[in-house]
Amino acid sequence: RSGVVLNEMKGVFSSPQALLDSRARSALFPDTTYKHEYGGDPAAIPSLTYEQFKKFHHTLYSPDNARIFFYGNDDPMERLQFMDKVLNTREPSCDPDHVAIPLQQPFKEKKRLVFPFDSNDANGWVTMNWLLHPPKEY
């Protein structure tokens, strides 16, 4: 099988740096949605049905679940008025509690993980990561 997303993710999974990043995120956030690869695992993509894809997209890819950032040298009030018009003229499509992402709970002990990767690259890759506690509110 083939497709744009599948081919893109195969490309991502052929890069040692991208694989290292993916494995580090999975290890740091095993209890959250961040453990998953953003574009999907190429091994699982072919088994995804169109109905599953549509349900996933409808549930999670919604303005109700968006964080909107502005950048540029224009009138902020015009931007906010535009967004107000766009966002407030539609029906909500997802339950905000359903898409809330919980914080990863701290680990009880340190972890050391090793992931082999077949490559023509003669370099080895190392990453060190820390899961930090959220800041305390004062």
PDB file of C-alpha atoms in Angstrom:
ATOM      1  CA  ARG A   1       0.000   0.000   0.000  1.00  0.00           C
ATOM      2  CA  SER A   2       1.033   3.564  -0.503  1.00  0.00           C
ATOM      3  CA  GLY A   3      -0.134   7.065   0.188  1.00  0.00           C
ATOM      4  CA  VAL A   4       1.207  10.480   1.052  1.00  0.00           C
ATOM      5  CA  VAL A   5       1.111  10.027   4.838  1.00  0.00           C
ATOM      6  CA  LEU A   6       2.552   6.516   4.682  1.00  0.00           C
ATOM      7  CA  ASN A   7       5.403   7.628   2.416  1.00  0.00           C
ATOM      8  CA  GLU A   8       6.126  10.667   4.598  1.00  0.00           C
ATOM      9  CA  MET A   9       6.264   8.550   7.734  1.00  0.00           C
ATOM     10  CA  LYS A  10       8.471   5.947   6.051  1.00  0.00           C
ATOM     11  CA  GLY A  11      10.812   8.825   5.252  1.00  0.00           C
ATOM     12  CA  VAL A  12      10.719  10.051   8.834  1.00  0.00           C
ATOM     13  CA  PHE A  13      11.446   6.563  10.160  1.00  0.00           C
ATOM     14  CA  SER A  14      14.497   6.261   7.891  1.00  0.00           C
ATOM     15  CA  SER A  15      16.271   9.115   9.714  1.00  0.00           C
ATOM     16  CA  PRO A  16      18.303   8.237  12.834  1.00  0.00           C
ATOM     17  CA  GLN A  17      17.647  11.690  14.310  1.00  0.00           C
ATOM     18  CA  ALA A  18      13.879  11.418  13.819  1.00  0.00           C
ATOM     19  CA  LEU A  19      13.799   7.906  15.256  1.00  0.00           C
ATOM     20  CA  LEU A  20      15.816   9.030  18.258  1.00  0.00           C
ATOM     21  CA  ASP A  21      13.374  11.894  18.839  1.00  0.00           C
ATOM     22  CA  SER A  22      10.379   9.579  18.484  1.00  0.00           C
ATOM     23  CA  ARG A  23      11.801   6.988  20.870  1.00  0.00           C
ATOM     24  CA  ALA A  24      12.761   9.676  23.399  1.00  0.00           C
ATOM     25  CA  ARG A  25       9.234  11.156  23.364  1.00  0.00           C
ATOM     26  CA  SER A  26       7.704   7.697  23.757  1.00  0.00           C
ATOM     27  CA  ALA A  27       9.972   6.982  26.716  1.00  0.00           C
ATOM     28  CA  LEU A  28       9.390  10.360  28.383  1.00  0.00           C
ATOM     29  CA  PHE A  29       5.614  10.389  27.957  1.00  0.00           C
ATOM     30  CA  PRO A  30       4.459   6.752  28.054  1.00  0.00           C
ATOM     31  CA  ASP A  31       1.094   7.600  29.640  1.00  0.00           C
ATOM     32  CA  THR A  32       0.102  10.481  27.364  1.00  0.00           C
ATOM     33  CA  THR A  33      -0.771  11.006  23.729  1.00  0.00           C
ATOM     34  CA  TYR A  34       2.778  12.259  23.158  1.00  0.00           C
ATOM     35  CA  LYS A  35       4.003   8.657  23.209  1.00  0.00           C
ATOM     36  CA  HIS A  36       2.524   8.244  19.729  1.00  0.00           C
ATOM     37  CA  GLU A  37       4.211   9.283  16.508  1.00  0.00           C
ATOM     38  CA  TYR A  38       2.510  12.444  15.210  1.00  0.00           C
ATOM     39  CA  GLY A  39       1.951  11.075  11.704  1.00  0.00           C
ATOM     40  CA  GLY A  40       1.399   7.475  12.655  1.00  0.00           C
ATOM     41  CA  ASP A  41       3.567   4.398  12.710  1.00  0.00           C
ATOM     42  CA  PRO A  42       4.208   3.240   9.130  1.00  0.00           C
ATOM     43  CA  ALA A  43       3.645  -0.358  10.230  1.00  0.00           C
ATOM     44  CA  ALA A  44       0.121   0.502  11.478  1.00  0.00           C
ATOM     45  CA  ILE A  45      -1.007   3.020   8.831  1.00  0.00           C
ATOM     46  CA  PRO A  46      -2.054   0.422   6.212  1.00  0.00           C
ATOM     47  CA  SER A  47      -4.499  -1.206   8.654  1.00  0.00           C
ATOM     48  CA  LEU A  48      -6.246   2.092   9.449  1.00  0.00           C
ATOM     49  CA  THR A  49      -9.709   2.210   7.902  1.00  0.00           C
ATOM     50  CA  TYR A  50     -11.162   5.319   6.345  1.00  0.00           C
ATOM     51  CA  GLU A  51     -13.901   5.370   9.009  1.00  0.00           C
ATOM     52  CA  GLN A  52     -11.297   5.200  11.803  1.00  0.00           C
ATOM     53  CA  PHE A  53      -9.368   8.016  10.166  1.00  0.00           C
ATOM     54  CA  LYS A  54     -12.495  10.186   9.827  1.00  0.00           C
ATOM     55  CA  LYS A  55     -13.486   9.592  13.470  1.00  0.00           C
ATOM     56  CA  PHE A  56      -9.976  10.397  14.707  1.00  0.00           C
ATOM     57  CA  HIS A  57      -9.812  13.550  12.600  1.00  0.00           C
ATOM     58  CA  HIS A  58     -13.277  14.729  13.662  1.00  0.00           C
ATOM     59  CA  THR A  59     -12.473  14.150  17.339  1.00  0.00           C
ATOM     60  CA  LEU A  60      -9.024  15.689  17.536  1.00  0.00           C
ATOM     61  CA  TYR A  61      -8.540  18.041  14.584  1.00  0.00           C
ATOM     62  CA  SER A  62     -11.042  20.686  15.539  1.00  0.00           C
ATOM     63  CA  PRO A  63     -10.879  24.383  16.433  1.00  0.00           C
ATOM     64  CA  ASP A  64     -12.254  23.272  19.808  1.00  0.00           C
ATOM     65  CA  ASN A  65      -8.931  21.532  20.371  1.00  0.00           C
ATOM     66  CA  ALA A  66      -6.716  24.227  18.874  1.00  0.00           C
ATOM     67  CA  ARG A  67      -4.173  26.576  20.345  1.00  0.00           C
ATOM     68  CA  ILE A  68      -3.936  29.583  18.074  1.00  0.00           C
ATOM     69  CA  PHE A  69      -0.814  31.723  17.941  1.00  0.00           C
ATOM     70  CA  PHE A  70      -0.443  34.962  16.031  1.00  0.00           C
ATOM     71  CA  TYR A  71       2.681  36.457  14.604  1.00  0.00           C
ATOM     72  CA  GLY A  72       3.229  39.494  12.468  1.00  0.00           C
ATOM     73  CA  ASN A  73       2.986  43.215  12.258  1.00  0.00           C
ATOM     74  CA  ASP A  74      -0.729  43.796  11.848  1.00  0.00           C
ATOM     75  CA  ASP A  75      -3.634  44.940  14.005  1.00  0.00           C
ATOM     76  CA  PRO A  76      -4.204  42.420  16.844  1.00  0.00           C
ATOM     77  CA  MET A  77      -7.820  43.553  17.261  1.00  0.00           C
ATOM     78  CA  GLU A  78      -8.557  42.712  13.620  1.00  0.00           C
ATOM     79  CA  ARG A  79      -7.114  39.259  14.159  1.00  0.00           C
ATOM     80  CA  LEU A  80      -9.168  38.682  17.292  1.00  0.00           C
ATOM     81  CA  GLN A  81     -12.361  39.916  15.614  1.00  0.00           C
ATOM     82  CA  PHE A  82     -11.710  37.596  12.673  1.00  0.00           C
ATOM     83  CA  MET A  83     -11.093  34.613  14.955  1.00  0.00           C
ATOM     84  CA  ASP A  84     -14.182  35.461  17.010  1.00  0.00           C
ATOM     85  CA  LYS A  85     -16.297  35.458  13.857  1.00  0.00           C
ATOM     86  CA  VAL A  86     -14.810  32.191  12.580  1.00  0.00           C
ATOM     87  CA  LEU A  87     -14.854  30.292  15.863  1.00  0.00           C
ATOM     88  CA  ASN A  88     -18.174  31.476  17.253  1.00  0.00           C
ATOM     89  CA  THR A  89     -20.232  30.740  14.148  1.00  0.00           C
ATOM     90  CA  ARG A  90     -19.744  26.990  14.331  1.00  0.00           C
ATOM     91  CA  GLU A  91     -21.008  24.216  16.551  1.00  0.00           C
ATOM     92  CA  PRO A  92     -18.465  22.584  18.874  1.00  0.00           C
ATOM     93  CA  SER A  93     -17.349  19.224  17.510  1.00  0.00           C
ATOM     94  CA  CYS A  94     -15.547  17.687  20.438  1.00  0.00           C
ATOM     95  CA  ASP A  95     -15.745  17.447  24.195  1.00  0.00           C
ATOM     96  CA  PRO A  96     -12.855  19.494  25.671  1.00  0.00           C
ATOM     97  CA  ASP A  97     -12.530  16.998  28.538  1.00  0.00           C
ATOM     98  CA  HIS A  98     -12.058  14.188  26.021  1.00  0.00           C
ATOM     99  CA  VAL A  99      -9.104  15.883  24.358  1.00  0.00           C
ATOM    100  CA  ALA A 100      -7.432  17.220  27.509  1.00  0.00           C
ATOM    101  CA  ILE A 101      -3.894  15.880  27.819  1.00  0.00           C
ATOM    102  CA  PRO A 102      -2.905  14.892  31.360  1.00  0.00           C
ATOM    103  CA  LEU A 103       0.576  15.559  32.663  1.00  0.00           C
ATOM    104  CA  GLN A 104       2.966  12.641  32.659  1.00  0.00           C
ATOM    105  CA  GLN A 105       3.440  11.401  36.206  1.00  0.00           C
ATOM    106  CA  PRO A 106       7.037  11.320  37.483  1.00  0.00           C
ATOM    107  CA  PHE A 107       8.940   8.070  37.181  1.00  0.00           C
ATOM    108  CA  LYS A 108       9.804   6.158  40.326  1.00  0.00           C
ATOM    109  CA  GLU A 109      13.358   5.518  39.118  1.00  0.00           C
ATOM    110  CA  LYS A 110      15.782   6.516  36.378  1.00  0.00           C
ATOM    111  CA  LYS A 111      15.526   4.809  33.018  1.00  0.00           C
ATOM    112  CA  ARG A 112      18.254   3.844  30.594  1.00  0.00           C
ATOM    113  CA  LEU A 113      17.087   2.778  27.156  1.00  0.00           C
ATOM    114  CA  VAL A 114      19.066   1.557  24.152  1.00  0.00           C
ATOM    115  CA  PHE A 115      17.525   1.340  20.678  1.00  0.00           C
ATOM    116  CA  PRO A 116      19.419  -0.261  17.803  1.00  0.00           C
ATOM    117  CA  PHE A 117      19.086   1.268  14.358  1.00  0.00           C
ATOM    118  CA  ASP A 118      20.305  -0.197  11.071  1.00  0.00           C
ATOM    119  CA  SER A 119      21.952   2.491   9.019  1.00  0.00           C
ATOM    120  CA  ASN A 120      24.875   3.228   6.745  1.00  0.00           C
ATOM    121  CA  ASP A 121      25.597   6.139   9.082  1.00  0.00           C
ATOM    122  CA  ALA A 122      28.884   5.503  10.905  1.00  0.00           C
ATOM    123  CA  ASN A 123      27.883   7.835  13.751  1.00  0.00           C
ATOM    124  CA  GLY A 124      26.266   6.759  16.977  1.00  0.00           C
ATOM    125  CA  TRP A 125      23.468   8.848  18.446  1.00  0.00           C
ATOM    126  CA  VAL A 126      22.921   9.700  22.095  1.00  0.00           C
ATOM    127  CA  THR A 127      20.259  11.758  23.788  1.00  0.00           C
ATOM    128  CA  MET A 128      19.710  12.567  27.445  1.00  0.00           C
ATOM    129  CA  ASN A 129      16.254  13.671  28.504  1.00  0.00           C
ATOM    130  CA  TRP A 130      14.574  14.725  31.715  1.00  0.00           C
ATOM    131  CA  LEU A 131      10.914  14.794  32.627  1.00  0.00           C
ATOM    132  CA  LEU A 132      10.503  17.932  34.713  1.00  0.00           C
ATOM    133  CA  HIS A 133       7.752  18.598  37.208  1.00  0.00           C
ATOM    134  CA  PRO A 134       5.336  21.401  36.355  1.00  0.00           C
ATOM    135  CA  PRO A 135       6.172  24.712  38.027  1.00  0.00           C
ATOM    136  CA  LYS A 136       4.589  25.370  41.384  1.00  0.00           C
ATOM    137  CA  GLU A 137       2.058  28.149  41.559  1.00  0.00           C
ATOM    138  CA  TYR A 138       3.084  30.749  44.104  1.00  0.00           C
TER     139      TYR A 138
END
